[in-house]
Amino acid sequence: MKLKTFAMLAFSGLMMSCLQSVSKELRQQVINDIRRPTIEKADSFLDARPVTVTDFRCTRSAGGKHDFFSEGDYWWPDPEHPDGPYIRRDGQSNPDNFSSHREAMMRLSEITATLASAWLLTGERKYADRALTHLDAWFVDSATMMNPNMLYSQAIFGLASGRGIGLIDAYHLVEVARSAQVLAEKGGIPEVHSAKIKDWFSRFLDWMVTHQYGSTR
């Protein structure tokens, strides 16, 4: 999906909550422009099943089933020592490195933001309910949820089980958190559910500011 299209779909409805300060005419024009493509994209997600970190496993991960895992892009097997630590090839991305968790998180970001946008635009319960299905799978359901940390992100085989730079992968949670906030504040999801999702992000934030990967000390 082109970045321009993704931005229009993923951020459009959420942007509505920020349009209160502009003129009524401009606000309505923005809504009219984004309504059709946003709803069409949201409709295509109504049957999409949740896909979380528990759907994929990499044998190179030092973590468990519920731990997010990714590998540094520029690290490759050493041809002289195939079973040894990976070596760096600057600027050359290794297509065989594990990226399934990152891709699943990007998918979650697009789906939840688009569904939240469609709910804001239409008020139809089906969009909020479907967004909640994905949010619950990632942050509430003990069978499928992701642990609230990035301990094993941007790992390097044989050198590092995870790195502080791995927090960059959490960028894809920004729109997820914003979507959950909008749905909760505007009555799209029940408080009992929003409280559990908020608790997950609170624990994730606590990890970021206390663990050496995220702290500045």
PDB file of N, CA and C in Angstrom, residues 91-127:
ATOM      1  N   GLY A  91      24.123  -1.445   4.989  1.00  0.00           N
ATOM      2  CA  GLY A  91      23.248  -1.039   3.900  1.00  0.00           C
ATOM      3  C   GLY A  91      22.626  -2.175   3.118  1.00  0.00           C
ATOM      4  N   GLN A  92      22.929  -3.420   3.488  1.00  0.00           N
ATOM      5  CA  GLN A  92      22.381  -4.569   2.766  1.00  0.00           C
ATOM      6  C   GLN A  92      21.404  -5.325   3.677  1.00  0.00           C
ATOM      7  N   SER A  93      20.147  -5.207   3.404  1.00  0.00           N
ATOM      8  CA  SER A  93      19.126  -5.871   4.220  1.00  0.00           C
ATOM      9  C   SER A  93      19.096  -7.361   3.920  1.00  0.00           C
ATOM     10  N   ASN A  94      19.067  -8.157   4.971  1.00  0.00           N
ATOM     11  CA  ASN A  94      18.997  -9.610   4.835  1.00  0.00           C
ATOM     12  C   ASN A  94      17.536 -10.030   4.729  1.00  0.00           C
ATOM     13  N   PRO A  95      17.103 -10.492   3.551  1.00  0.00           N
ATOM     14  CA  PRO A  95      15.680 -10.848   3.387  1.00  0.00           C
ATOM     15  C   PRO A  95      15.258 -12.068   4.185  1.00  0.00           C
ATOM     16  N   ASP A  96      16.232 -12.827   4.693  1.00  0.00           N
ATOM     17  CA  ASP A  96      15.892 -14.026   5.458  1.00  0.00           C
ATOM     18  C   ASP A  96      15.773 -13.759   6.954  1.00  0.00           C
ATOM     19  N   ASN A  97      16.060 -12.540   7.383  1.00  0.00           N
ATOM     20  CA  ASN A  97      15.899 -12.216   8.793  1.00  0.00           C
ATOM     21  C   ASN A  97      14.420 -12.212   9.161  1.00  0.00           C
ATOM     22  N   PHE A  98      14.118 -12.530  10.396  1.00  0.00           N
ATOM     23  CA  PHE A  98      12.733 -12.666  10.849  1.00  0.00           C
ATOM     24  C   PHE A  98      12.053 -11.297  10.945  1.00  0.00           C
ATOM     25  N   SER A  99      10.917 -11.172  10.279  1.00  0.00           N
ATOM     26  CA  SER A  99      10.178  -9.902  10.299  1.00  0.00           C
ATOM     27  C   SER A  99       8.681 -10.105  10.496  1.00  0.00           C
ATOM     28  N   SER A 100       8.253 -11.331  10.758  1.00  0.00           N
ATOM     29  CA  SER A 100       6.822 -11.629  10.824  1.00  0.00           C
ATOM     30  C   SER A 100       6.113 -10.887  11.945  1.00  0.00           C
ATOM     31  N   HIS A 101       6.773 -10.721  13.095  1.00  0.00           N
ATOM     32  CA  HIS A 101       6.139  -9.994  14.196  1.00  0.00           C
ATOM     33  C   HIS A 101       5.975  -8.515  13.851  1.00  0.00           C
ATOM     34  N   ARG A 102       6.986  -7.938  13.222  1.00  0.00           N
ATOM     35  CA  ARG A 102       6.897  -6.536  12.819  1.00  0.00           C
ATOM     36  C   ARG A 102       5.778  -6.341  11.801  1.00  0.00           C
ATOM     37  N   GLU A 103       5.672  -7.251  10.857  1.00  0.00           N
ATOM     38  CA  GLU A 103       4.632  -7.152   9.843  1.00  0.00           C
ATOM     39  C   GLU A 103       3.242  -7.322  10.465  1.00  0.00           C
ATOM     40  N   ALA A 104       3.134  -8.196  11.445  1.00  0.00           N
ATOM     41  CA  ALA A 104       1.848  -8.389  12.131  1.00  0.00           C
ATOM     42  C   ALA A 104       1.457  -7.130  12.893  1.00  0.00           C
ATOM     43  N   MET A 105       2.448  -6.463  13.496  1.00  0.00           N
ATOM     44  CA  MET A 105       2.161  -5.234  14.222  1.00  0.00           C
ATOM     45  C   MET A 105       1.762  -4.106  13.271  1.00  0.00           C
ATOM     46  N   MET A 106       2.403  -4.042  12.121  1.00  0.00           N
ATOM     47  CA  MET A 106       2.021  -3.050  11.111  1.00  0.00           C
ATOM     48  C   MET A 106       0.592  -3.306  10.638  1.00  0.00           C
ATOM     49  N   ARG A 107       0.249  -4.566  10.467  1.00  0.00           N
ATOM     50  CA  ARG A 107      -1.113  -4.938  10.069  1.00  0.00           C
ATOM     51  C   ARG A 107      -2.116  -4.496  11.127  1.00  0.00           C
ATOM     52  N   LEU A 108      -1.783  -4.744  12.389  1.00  0.00           N
ATOM     53  CA  LEU A 108      -2.654  -4.322  13.487  1.00  0.00           C
ATOM     54  C   LEU A 108      -2.869  -2.819  13.457  1.00  0.00           C
ATOM     55  N   SER A 109      -1.805  -2.067  13.234  1.00  0.00           N
ATOM     56  CA  SER A 109      -1.894  -0.612  13.199  1.00  0.00           C
ATOM     57  C   SER A 109      -2.860  -0.134  12.122  1.00  0.00           C
ATOM     58  N   GLU A 110      -2.724  -0.712  10.929  1.00  0.00           N
ATOM     59  CA  GLU A 110      -3.599  -0.299   9.836  1.00  0.00           C
ATOM     60  C   GLU A 110      -5.049  -0.689  10.096  1.00  0.00           C
ATOM     61  N   ILE A 111      -5.252  -1.898  10.570  1.00  0.00           N
ATOM     62  CA  ILE A 111      -6.613  -2.388  10.780  1.00  0.00           C
ATOM     63  C   ILE A 111      -7.334  -1.596  11.866  1.00  0.00           C
ATOM     64  N   THR A 112      -6.695  -1.432  13.020  1.00  0.00           N
ATOM     65  CA  THR A 112      -7.381  -0.752  14.119  1.00  0.00           C
ATOM     66  C   THR A 112      -7.635   0.714  13.812  1.00  0.00           C
ATOM     67  N   ALA A 113      -6.669   1.377  13.204  1.00  0.00           N
ATOM     68  CA  ALA A 113      -6.858   2.790  12.884  1.00  0.00           C
ATOM     69  C   ALA A 113      -7.951   2.987  11.846  1.00  0.00           C
ATOM     70  N   THR A 114      -7.998   2.113  10.856  1.00  0.00           N
ATOM     71  CA  THR A 114      -9.021   2.232   9.813  1.00  0.00           C
ATOM     72  C   THR A 114     -10.412   1.925  10.368  1.00  0.00           C
ATOM     73  N   LEU A 115     -10.520   0.882  11.193  1.00  0.00           N
ATOM     74  CA  LEU A 115     -11.809   0.546  11.781  1.00  0.00           C
ATOM     75  C   LEU A 115     -12.288   1.632  12.740  1.00  0.00           C
ATOM     76  N   ALA A 116     -11.366   2.189  13.517  1.00  0.00           N
ATOM     77  CA  ALA A 116     -11.737   3.289  14.412  1.00  0.00           C
ATOM     78  C   ALA A 116     -12.189   4.499  13.611  1.00  0.00           C
ATOM     79  N   SER A 117     -11.522   4.744  12.498  1.00  0.00           N
ATOM     80  CA  SER A 117     -11.896   5.858  11.631  1.00  0.00           C
ATOM     81  C   SER A 117     -13.295   5.663  11.070  1.00  0.00           C
ATOM     82  N   ALA A 118     -13.574   4.447  10.602  1.00  0.00           N
ATOM     83  CA  ALA A 118     -14.898   4.164  10.025  1.00  0.00           C
ATOM     84  C   ALA A 118     -15.983   4.297  11.083  1.00  0.00           C
ATOM     85  N   TRP A 119     -15.686   3.892  12.306  1.00  0.00           N
ATOM     86  CA  TRP A 119     -16.672   4.027  13.381  1.00  0.00           C
ATOM     87  C   TRP A 119     -16.957   5.495  13.667  1.00  0.00           C
ATOM     88  N   LEU A 120     -15.912   6.322  13.675  1.00  0.00           N
ATOM     89  CA  LEU A 120     -16.124   7.750  13.895  1.00  0.00           C
ATOM     90  C   LEU A 120     -16.952   8.361  12.773  1.00  0.00           C
ATOM     91  N   LEU A 121     -16.729   7.899  11.566  1.00  0.00           N
ATOM     92  CA  LEU A 121     -17.427   8.458  10.409  1.00  0.00           C
ATOM     93  C   LEU A 121     -18.885   8.015  10.324  1.00  0.00           C
ATOM     94  N   THR A 122     -19.175   6.800  10.744  1.00  0.00           N
ATOM     95  CA  THR A 122     -20.515   6.240  10.540  1.00  0.00           C
ATOM     96  C   THR A 122     -21.303   6.017  11.828  1.00  0.00           C
ATOM     97  N   GLY A 123     -20.596   5.807  12.931  1.00  0.00           N
ATOM     98  CA  GLY A 123     -21.264   5.460  14.172  1.00  0.00           C
ATOM     99  C   GLY A 123     -21.737   4.019  14.211  1.00  0.00           C
ATOM    100  N   GLU A 124     -21.360   3.230  13.202  1.00  0.00           N
ATOM    101  CA  GLU A 124     -21.816   1.844  13.134  1.00  0.00           C
ATOM    102  C   GLU A 124     -20.993   0.968  14.075  1.00  0.00           C
ATOM    103  N   ARG A 125     -21.692   0.258  14.920  1.00  0.00           N
ATOM    104  CA  ARG A 125     -21.076  -0.538  15.979  1.00  0.00           C
ATOM    105  C   ARG A 125     -20.128  -1.603  15.453  1.00  0.00           C
ATOM    106  N   LYS A 126     -20.387  -2.125  14.270  1.00  0.00           N
ATOM    107  CA  LYS A 126     -19.601  -3.245  13.748  1.00  0.00           C
ATOM    108  C   LYS A 126     -18.125  -2.894  13.615  1.00  0.00           C
ATOM    109  N   TYR A 127     -17.820  -1.626  13.321  1.00  0.00           N
ATOM    110  CA  TYR A 127     -16.421  -1.240  13.149  1.00  0.00           C
ATOM    111  C   TYR A 127     -15.689  -1.204  14.499  1.00  0.00           C
TER     112      TYR A 127
END
